[in-house]
Amino acid sequence: MEETLLNRRGLLGRNLSVAYRRPVKIVRGAMQYLYDEAGEQYLDAYNNVAHVGHCHPRVVSAGQQQMARLNTNTRYLNDLIVDYAARLTSFLPDPLNVCFFVNSGSEANELAIRLARAHTRSRDLIVLDHAYHGNTTTLIDISPYKHDGPGGAGPPSWVHKVPQPDLYRGLYKATDEHAGEKYAQSVYDVIAELGEPGLCGFIAESLPSVGGQIVLPHDYLRLVYEAVHQAGGLNIADEVQTGYGRIGTHFWGFKSYDVIPDIVVLGKPIGNGHPIGAVVTTTEIADSFNNGMEFFSTFGGNNVSCAIGKEVLDTVIDEGLQLHADQIGEHLLAGLKDMMKRHEIIGDVRGSGLFLGVELVKSRETLEPATTEADEVINLMRSQNILLGTDGPFHNVLKIRPPMPFNAQDADRLLTALDGILR
Ligand SMILES: Cc1ncc(COP(=O)(O)O)c(C=O)c1O
């Protein structure tokens, strides 16, 4: 462990972070469990990338078989990419019918912005405060979580930040039945102040994750999407964390608010750890992008990625993982809400399916964030071999987003450990 840490420090960029005070050195994964060098098992309650489970045999086998057969790029005809696109779009509402495949969530968001710019011929983008959309130069520009944080240089003039519609800690609370409209007002205000050539669009996660596992007010996205359309802009849903049944009630986060975005951005879970990103949009927007400049990604949409991508999607469906997430999520939520009665430090419990947040506060009146305590909790959970993380603007929200096979027994193990630690 010490040697690995030392080598890492010498050989890798210093701003790669390491989870936990006593880091874990993982050498193997199987479904919702990870194993260290000594063969000790860890319950993974954090890694949403391994969506259908770490090293799921169906996904591993699909990748192995295709890797042994062919792996080349999209300039040659092959059925895998069209089969995958057909399967993926069958889960999306009309008119979201056209796919682009890339290699990461960042690449997908980059491409989404290019599509929106090509279609609207504008640049101005509205983003939520605390949002994170990826690691490229443009995405740091649209990610307040990064450009307003350490080392950041703030947003460029074409990025307009609006308050995160956080019903617990934000400007308007859950008790305010007009909270959605009031948060949407800040989007209307930005639009009203824009000059020519007008709005490019609005981008948001359907349930902001880095922002603290936030569930938006139910009418917020509908109001914002309507206003953005009226201003000539496009709505981009970053579903990198919330798609593929994770929220239990719906297959996509945006569906839970009854809206249809113009562009959907996918990443993390869709390759179950294999690097795949995707953008799905309308024929009209894709046609605006088809302006004579070829779009090509060397690895995006390669045969192995498509074989894996389709297998992940089929596995989500065949194993009924959305319903499973709904049921286990309800069980976890009930346990966490019950725990809230015993532990003053829990200010809020929120989320949907296997996308949950537990916000720790020093006082339920002032909402002073219990940041140090949250850090202590995840480190103590780690010492009991349960992996969790923290997030939110104050890093005081415990993030629960396990691989989807996470079961009721795992949930009880997590609840018991957390209860003991908080006590
Ligand atoms: C909401 C969201 N969008 C985009 C990204 C970027 O994805 P990637 O790290 O695959 O480039 C992330 C990564 O954490 C994310 O959480």
Coordinates of C-alpha atoms and ligand atoms in Angstrom, one line a residue:
M1 CA 0.0 0.0 0.0
E2 CA 2.7 2.5 1.1
E3 CA 4.8 1.6 -2.0
T4 CA 1.9 2.1 -4.3
L5 CA 1.1 5.5 -2.8
L6 CA 4.7 6.5 -3.1
N7 CA 5.0 5.4 -6.7
R8 CA 1.7 7.1 -7.5
R9 CA 3.0 10.4 -6.0
G10 CA 6.1 10.2 -8.1
L11 CA 4.6 9.1 -11.4
L12 CA 1.2 10.6 -11.6
G13 CA -0.2 14.1 -11.5
R14 CA -0.4 15.4 -7.9
N15 CA -3.9 16.6 -8.2
L16 CA -5.3 13.1 -8.6
S17 CA -7.1 12.5 -5.3
V18 CA -7.2 9.3 -3.1
A19 CA -10.3 8.3 -1.3
Y20 CA -10.2 7.9 2.5
R21 CA -7.6 8.7 5.1
R22 CA -6.6 5.0 5.0
P23 CA -6.8 4.4 1.3
V24 CA -8.2 1.1 -0.1
K25 CA -6.1 -0.8 -2.6
I26 CA -8.6 -2.7 -4.7
V27 CA -7.6 -5.7 -6.9
R28 CA -10.9 -7.3 -7.8
G29 CA -14.6 -6.6 -8.1
A30 CA -17.7 -8.7 -8.4
M31 CA -21.2 -7.1 -8.6
Q32 CA -21.6 -4.8 -5.6
Y33 CA -18.5 -6.0 -3.8
L34 CA -14.8 -5.0 -4.1
Y35 CA -11.8 -7.0 -2.8
D36 CA -8.4 -5.8 -1.6
E37 CA -5.1 -7.6 -1.8
A38 CA -5.7 -9.5 1.4
G39 CA -9.0 -10.8 -0.1
E40 CA -11.1 -8.6 2.3
Q41 CA -14.5 -7.7 0.9
Y42 CA -15.9 -4.2 0.7
L43 CA -19.5 -3.3 0.2
D44 CA -19.6 -0.7 -2.6
A45 CA -22.3 1.9 -1.9
Y46 CA -20.7 4.6 -4.1
N47 CA -19.6 3.5 -7.5
N48 CA -22.4 4.2 -10.0
V49 CA -20.2 3.4 -13.0
A50 CA -20.4 -0.4 -12.3
H51 CA -24.1 0.0 -13.0
V52 CA -25.0 -3.7 -13.5
G53 CA -22.3 -4.8 -11.1
H54 CA -18.5 -4.8 -11.1
C55 CA -17.2 -7.2 -13.8
H56 CA -20.7 -8.5 -14.6
P57 CA -20.1 -11.8 -16.4
R58 CA -22.4 -10.9 -19.3
V59 CA -20.6 -7.6 -19.9
V60 CA -17.2 -9.2 -19.5
S61 CA -18.1 -11.9 -22.0
A62 CA -19.5 -9.5 -24.5
G63 CA -16.3 -7.5 -24.4
Q64 CA -14.0 -10.5 -24.6
Q65 CA -15.8 -12.1 -27.5
Q66 CA -15.9 -8.9 -29.5
M67 CA -12.3 -8.0 -28.7
A68 CA -11.3 -11.4 -30.1
R69 CA -13.3 -10.8 -33.3
L70 CA -12.9 -7.2 -34.4
N71 CA -12.3 -3.7 -33.0
T72 CA -12.3 -0.9 -35.5
N73 CA -13.9 2.5 -36.1
T74 CA -17.2 3.9 -37.4
R75 CA -15.9 4.4 -41.0
Y76 CA -16.6 0.8 -41.8
L77 CA -20.1 -0.6 -41.9
N78 CA -20.9 -2.9 -39.0
D79 CA -24.3 -3.9 -37.5
L80 CA -23.2 -3.5 -33.8
I81 CA -23.4 0.3 -33.8
V82 CA -26.8 0.4 -35.5
D83 CA -28.2 -2.3 -33.3
Y84 CA -26.9 -0.5 -30.2
A85 CA -28.3 2.8 -31.4
A86 CA -31.7 1.2 -32.2
R87 CA -31.8 -0.4 -28.7
L88 CA -30.8 2.8 -26.9
T89 CA -33.2 5.1 -28.8
S90 CA -36.0 2.6 -28.1
F91 CA -35.8 3.7 -24.5
L92 CA -35.9 7.4 -25.3
P93 CA -39.0 9.4 -26.2
D94 CA -39.6 10.8 -29.7
P95 CA -38.0 12.8 -31.2
L96 CA -34.8 11.7 -29.6
N97 CA -33.7 9.4 -32.4
V98 CA -30.2 10.1 -33.4
C99 CA -27.1 8.9 -31.5
F100 CA -23.4 9.9 -31.4
F101 CA -21.0 7.7 -29.6
V102 CA -17.8 9.0 -27.8
N103 CA -15.6 7.8 -25.0
S104 CA -16.6 9.7 -21.8
G105 CA -19.2 11.9 -20.2
S106 CA -17.0 14.9 -20.8
E107 CA -16.7 14.2 -24.5
A108 CA -20.4 13.7 -24.7
N109 CA -21.1 17.0 -23.0
E110 CA -18.6 18.7 -25.3
L111 CA -20.4 17.3 -28.3
A112 CA -23.7 18.3 -26.9
I113 CA -22.5 21.9 -26.7
R114 CA -21.2 21.8 -30.2
L115 CA -24.6 20.5 -31.4
A116 CA -26.5 23.2 -29.5
R117 CA -24.2 25.9 -30.9
A118 CA -24.5 24.6 -34.5
H119 CA -28.3 24.5 -34.2
T120 CA -28.9 27.9 -32.4
R121 CA -25.8 29.8 -33.8
S122 CA -25.5 31.2 -30.2
R123 CA -23.1 30.6 -27.4
D124 CA -24.8 31.8 -24.2
L125 CA -25.5 28.9 -21.9
I126 CA -27.4 28.8 -18.6
V127 CA -26.0 26.4 -15.9
L128 CA -26.9 25.5 -12.4
D129 CA -24.7 26.7 -9.5
H130 CA -22.4 23.9 -8.1
A131 CA -22.9 21.8 -11.3
Y132 CA -20.2 19.6 -12.7
H133 CA -20.2 18.5 -16.4
G134 CA -16.7 17.3 -17.1
N135 CA -13.0 17.8 -17.2
T136 CA -12.3 19.6 -20.5
T137 CA -11.6 23.3 -20.9
T138 CA -15.1 24.2 -22.1
L139 CA -16.7 22.0 -19.4
I140 CA -14.7 23.6 -16.6
D141 CA -16.1 26.9 -18.0
I142 CA -19.6 25.6 -17.5
S143 CA -19.0 23.8 -14.2
P144 CA -19.2 26.2 -11.2
Y145 CA -18.2 23.3 -9.0
K146 CA -14.8 23.6 -10.6
H147 CA -14.4 27.2 -11.9
D148 CA -15.6 28.7 -8.6
G149 CA -13.5 26.3 -6.5
P150 CA -9.8 26.1 -5.7
G151 CA -7.7 26.8 -8.7
G152 CA -10.7 28.0 -10.7
A153 CA -10.9 31.3 -12.6
G154 CA -14.6 31.8 -12.6
P155 CA -16.9 31.6 -15.6
P156 CA -16.4 33.2 -19.0
S157 CA -19.0 35.8 -20.1
W158 CA -21.1 33.3 -22.1
V159 CA -21.8 31.2 -19.0
H160 CA -24.8 32.3 -16.9
K161 CA -25.1 30.7 -13.5
V162 CA -28.5 30.3 -11.8
P163 CA -29.1 29.2 -8.2
Q164 CA -29.4 25.4 -7.7
P165 CA -33.0 24.6 -6.9
D166 CA -32.2 23.0 -3.6
L167 CA -35.3 22.6 -1.6
Y168 CA -33.4 22.0 1.6
R169 CA -30.6 24.5 1.7
G170 CA -31.5 26.8 -1.2
L171 CA -33.2 30.2 -1.5
Y172 CA -36.7 28.5 -1.5
K173 CA -37.5 25.5 0.6
A174 CA -39.7 22.5 0.3
T175 CA -42.4 24.2 2.3
D176 CA -42.8 26.8 -0.4
E177 CA -45.3 25.5 -2.9
H178 CA -44.1 28.0 -5.5
A179 CA -40.4 27.1 -5.1
G180 CA -40.2 25.7 -8.6
E181 CA -41.6 28.9 -10.2
K182 CA -39.3 31.1 -8.0
Y183 CA -36.2 29.2 -9.0
A184 CA -37.3 29.3 -12.7
Q185 CA -37.5 33.1 -12.4
S186 CA -33.7 33.3 -12.2
V187 CA -33.6 31.6 -15.7
Y188 CA -36.2 34.0 -17.0
D189 CA -34.1 36.9 -15.6
V190 CA -31.0 35.7 -17.5
I191 CA -33.0 35.3 -20.7
A192 CA -34.4 38.8 -20.3
E193 CA -31.0 40.3 -20.1
L194 CA -29.5 38.5 -23.1
G195 CA -28.8 40.5 -26.1
E196 CA -28.2 39.2 -29.7
P197 CA -27.7 36.5 -30.9
G198 CA -29.7 35.1 -28.0
L199 CA -29.6 31.9 -26.1
C200 CA -27.7 28.7 -27.0
G201 CA -29.3 26.6 -24.2
F202 CA -29.7 25.3 -20.7
I203 CA -27.8 22.4 -19.3
A204 CA -28.5 20.6 -16.0
E205 CA -28.3 17.2 -14.5
S206 CA -31.9 16.0 -14.0
L207 CA -31.0 15.3 -10.3
P208 CA -27.8 17.3 -9.5
S209 CA -25.3 14.9 -8.0
V210 CA -22.2 16.9 -7.3
G211 CA -24.5 19.6 -6.1
G212 CA -25.6 17.3 -3.3
Q213 CA -27.9 14.6 -4.6
I214 CA -30.7 17.2 -5.3
V215 CA -34.2 16.4 -6.4
L216 CA -35.5 19.4 -8.3
P217 CA -38.9 21.0 -7.6
H218 CA -41.3 19.0 -9.7
D219 CA -42.3 21.8 -12.1
Y220 CA -38.9 23.5 -12.4
L221 CA -37.6 21.8 -15.5
R222 CA -40.9 22.1 -17.3
L223 CA -40.9 25.9 -16.7
V224 CA -37.3 26.3 -17.6
Y225 CA -37.5 24.1 -20.7
E226 CA -40.5 26.1 -21.9
A227 CA -38.7 29.4 -21.3
V228 CA -35.5 28.2 -23.0
H229 CA -37.4 27.1 -26.1
Q230 CA -39.2 30.4 -26.3
A231 CA -35.8 32.1 -26.2
G232 CA -34.7 30.0 -29.1
G233 CA -32.4 27.8 -27.0
L234 CA -32.0 24.1 -26.5
N235 CA -32.3 22.0 -23.3
I236 CA -29.5 19.6 -22.6
A237 CA -30.1 16.9 -19.9
D238 CA -26.9 15.6 -18.4
E239 CA -28.0 12.0 -17.6
V240 CA -24.5 10.8 -17.0
Q241 CA -25.4 9.9 -13.4
T242 CA -29.1 9.6 -13.4
G243 CA -30.0 7.4 -16.4
Y244 CA -30.5 3.7 -16.9
G245 CA -33.1 3.2 -14.2
R246 CA -30.9 4.4 -11.3
I247 CA -33.6 6.6 -9.8
G248 CA -36.0 3.6 -9.7
T249 CA -39.2 5.3 -10.6
H250 CA -38.2 6.1 -14.1
F251 CA -35.6 5.0 -16.6
W252 CA -34.3 8.6 -17.1
G253 CA -34.1 11.4 -14.6
F254 CA -35.8 13.9 -16.8
K255 CA -38.8 11.5 -17.2
S256 CA -39.6 12.0 -13.5
Y257 CA -40.5 15.6 -14.3
D258 CA -42.5 14.9 -17.4
V259 CA -40.1 16.8 -19.8
I260 CA -38.3 15.9 -23.0
P261 CA -34.9 17.5 -23.5
D262 CA -33.5 18.3 -26.9
I263 CA -30.2 16.6 -26.2
V264 CA -29.5 13.8 -23.8
V265 CA -25.9 13.2 -22.6
L266 CA -24.9 9.8 -21.3
G267 CA -21.7 8.4 -19.8
K268 CA -20.6 6.5 -16.7
P269 CA -23.0 3.6 -16.3
I270 CA -23.6 2.9 -20.0
G271 CA -20.4 1.0 -20.4
N272 CA -20.3 -0.4 -16.9
G273 CA -16.7 0.7 -16.6
H274 CA -15.7 0.5 -20.2
P275 CA -15.3 4.1 -21.4
I276 CA -18.4 5.0 -23.4
G277 CA -20.2 8.3 -23.7
A278 CA -23.2 9.0 -25.9
V279 CA -25.3 11.9 -27.1
V280 CA -28.8 11.4 -28.3
T281 CA -30.7 14.2 -30.1
T282 CA -33.4 15.0 -32.7
T283 CA -32.9 14.6 -36.4
E284 CA -33.3 18.3 -36.8
I285 CA -30.5 19.2 -34.4
A286 CA -28.3 16.4 -35.8
D287 CA -28.9 17.9 -39.3
S288 CA -27.9 21.4 -38.2
F289 CA -24.6 19.8 -36.9
N290 CA -24.1 18.1 -40.3
N291 CA -22.6 21.3 -41.8
G292 CA -19.9 19.8 -43.9
M293 CA -17.4 19.2 -41.2
E294 CA -17.0 15.5 -40.6
F295 CA -17.6 14.2 -37.0
F296 CA -15.1 11.4 -36.1
S297 CA -14.0 9.9 -32.9
T298 CA -11.2 7.3 -33.3
F299 CA -12.6 5.1 -30.4
G300 CA -16.1 6.4 -30.1
G301 CA -18.6 3.8 -31.3
N302 CA -15.9 1.1 -31.9
N303 CA -17.2 -2.5 -32.2
V304 CA -16.1 -3.5 -28.7
S305 CA -17.7 -0.5 -27.0
C306 CA -21.0 -1.1 -28.9
A307 CA -21.0 -4.8 -28.0
I308 CA -20.5 -3.9 -24.3
G309 CA -22.9 -0.9 -24.5
K310 CA -25.7 -3.1 -25.8
E311 CA -25.0 -5.8 -23.3
V312 CA -25.2 -3.4 -20.4
L313 CA -28.6 -2.1 -21.6
D314 CA -29.9 -5.6 -22.1
T315 CA -28.7 -6.6 -18.6
V316 CA -30.5 -3.6 -17.0
I317 CA -33.7 -4.8 -18.6
D318 CA -33.3 -8.6 -18.3
E319 CA -32.4 -8.3 -14.6
G320 CA -35.2 -5.8 -13.8
L321 CA -32.7 -3.4 -12.2
Q322 CA -34.9 -0.3 -12.4
L323 CA -37.7 -1.9 -10.3
H324 CA -35.0 -3.4 -8.0
A325 CA -33.5 0.1 -7.5
D326 CA -37.0 1.4 -6.7
Q327 CA -37.6 -1.2 -4.1
I328 CA -34.2 -1.1 -2.4
G329 CA -34.2 2.6 -2.6
E330 CA -37.5 2.8 -0.8
H331 CA -36.1 0.4 1.9
L332 CA -33.0 2.6 2.3
L333 CA -35.0 5.8 2.4
A334 CA -37.3 4.4 5.1
G335 CA -34.3 3.3 7.2
L336 CA -32.5 6.6 6.8
K337 CA -35.7 8.6 7.6
D338 CA -36.1 6.5 10.7
M339 CA -32.5 7.2 11.6
M340 CA -33.2 10.9 11.3
K341 CA -35.5 10.7 14.3
R342 CA -32.5 9.4 16.4
H343 CA -29.7 11.5 15.1
E344 CA -30.0 15.3 15.1
I345 CA -27.0 15.6 12.8
I346 CA -29.1 14.3 9.9
G347 CA -30.7 17.4 8.4
D348 CA -32.2 15.9 5.3
V349 CA -32.6 12.6 3.5
R350 CA -33.4 12.7 -0.1
G351 CA -33.2 11.1 -3.5
S352 CA -34.9 8.4 -5.5
G353 CA -34.0 4.7 -6.1
L354 CA -30.4 4.1 -5.7
F355 CA -29.5 7.8 -5.9
L356 CA -29.7 9.0 -2.4
G357 CA -28.2 11.8 -0.2
V358 CA -28.0 12.2 3.5
E359 CA -27.2 15.8 4.5
L360 CA -25.4 16.3 7.8
V361 CA -25.7 19.5 9.7
K362 CA -24.5 20.9 13.0
S363 CA -27.9 22.5 13.6
R364 CA -31.3 21.8 12.0
E365 CA -32.1 25.5 12.6
T366 CA -29.1 27.2 11.0
L367 CA -28.3 24.3 8.6
E368 CA -24.6 24.8 9.4
P369 CA -22.9 22.1 7.4
A370 CA -21.3 19.2 9.3
T371 CA -18.4 18.9 6.9
T372 CA -15.8 17.5 9.3
E373 CA -18.3 15.0 10.7
A374 CA -19.3 13.9 7.2
D375 CA -15.7 13.2 6.4
E376 CA -15.4 11.3 9.7
V377 CA -18.4 9.2 8.9
I378 CA -17.2 8.1 5.5
N379 CA -13.8 7.2 7.0
L380 CA -15.4 5.2 9.8
M381 CA -17.7 3.5 7.3
R382 CA -14.6 2.6 5.3
S383 CA -13.0 1.1 8.4
Q384 CA -16.1 -1.2 8.4
N385 CA -15.5 -2.0 4.8
I386 CA -18.4 0.0 3.4
L387 CA -17.5 2.5 0.7
L388 CA -19.4 5.8 0.6
G389 CA -18.5 9.4 -0.5
T390 CA -19.4 12.9 0.2
D391 CA -20.5 15.8 -2.0
G392 CA -22.5 19.0 -2.2
P393 CA -21.2 22.5 -2.0
F394 CA -20.0 21.9 1.6
H395 CA -19.0 18.3 1.2
N396 CA -21.5 17.4 3.9
V397 CA -23.8 15.2 1.9
L398 CA -23.3 11.4 2.2
K399 CA -23.7 10.0 -1.3
I400 CA -25.3 6.6 -1.7
R401 CA -25.1 5.4 -5.4
P402 CA -24.2 1.7 -5.4
P403 CA -24.0 -0.7 -8.3
M404 CA -27.6 -1.6 -9.0
P405 CA -27.5 -5.2 -7.7
F406 CA -27.1 -3.8 -4.2
N407 CA -29.7 -5.7 -2.3
A408 CA -31.8 -5.5 0.9
Q409 CA -29.2 -7.3 3.0
D410 CA -26.5 -4.8 1.8
A411 CA -28.9 -2.0 2.6
D412 CA -29.4 -3.3 6.1
R413 CA -25.7 -3.6 6.6
L414 CA -25.2 0.0 5.5
L415 CA -28.0 1.3 7.7
T416 CA -26.8 -0.6 10.8
A417 CA -23.2 0.6 10.3
L418 CA -24.3 4.2 9.8
D419 CA -26.6 4.1 12.8
G420 CA -23.8 2.8 15.0
I421 CA -21.3 5.4 13.7
L422 CA -23.7 8.3 14.2
R423 CA -24.5 7.1 17.7
Ligands
LIG1 C1 -23.0 14.8 -14.2 C2 -21.6 14.5 -14.9 N1 -21.5 14.8 -16.2 C3 -20.3 14.6 -16.8 C4 -19.3 14.0 -16.2 C5 -18.0 13.7 -16.9 O1 -17.8 12.4 -17.2 P1 -16.4 11.8 -17.4 O2 -15.6 11.8 -16.1 O3 -16.7 10.4 -17.9 O4 -15.7 12.6 -18.5 C6 -19.4 13.6 -14.8 C7 -18.3 12.9 -14.1 O5 -18.2 12.8 -12.9 C8 -20.6 13.8 -14.2 O6 -20.8 13.5 -12.9

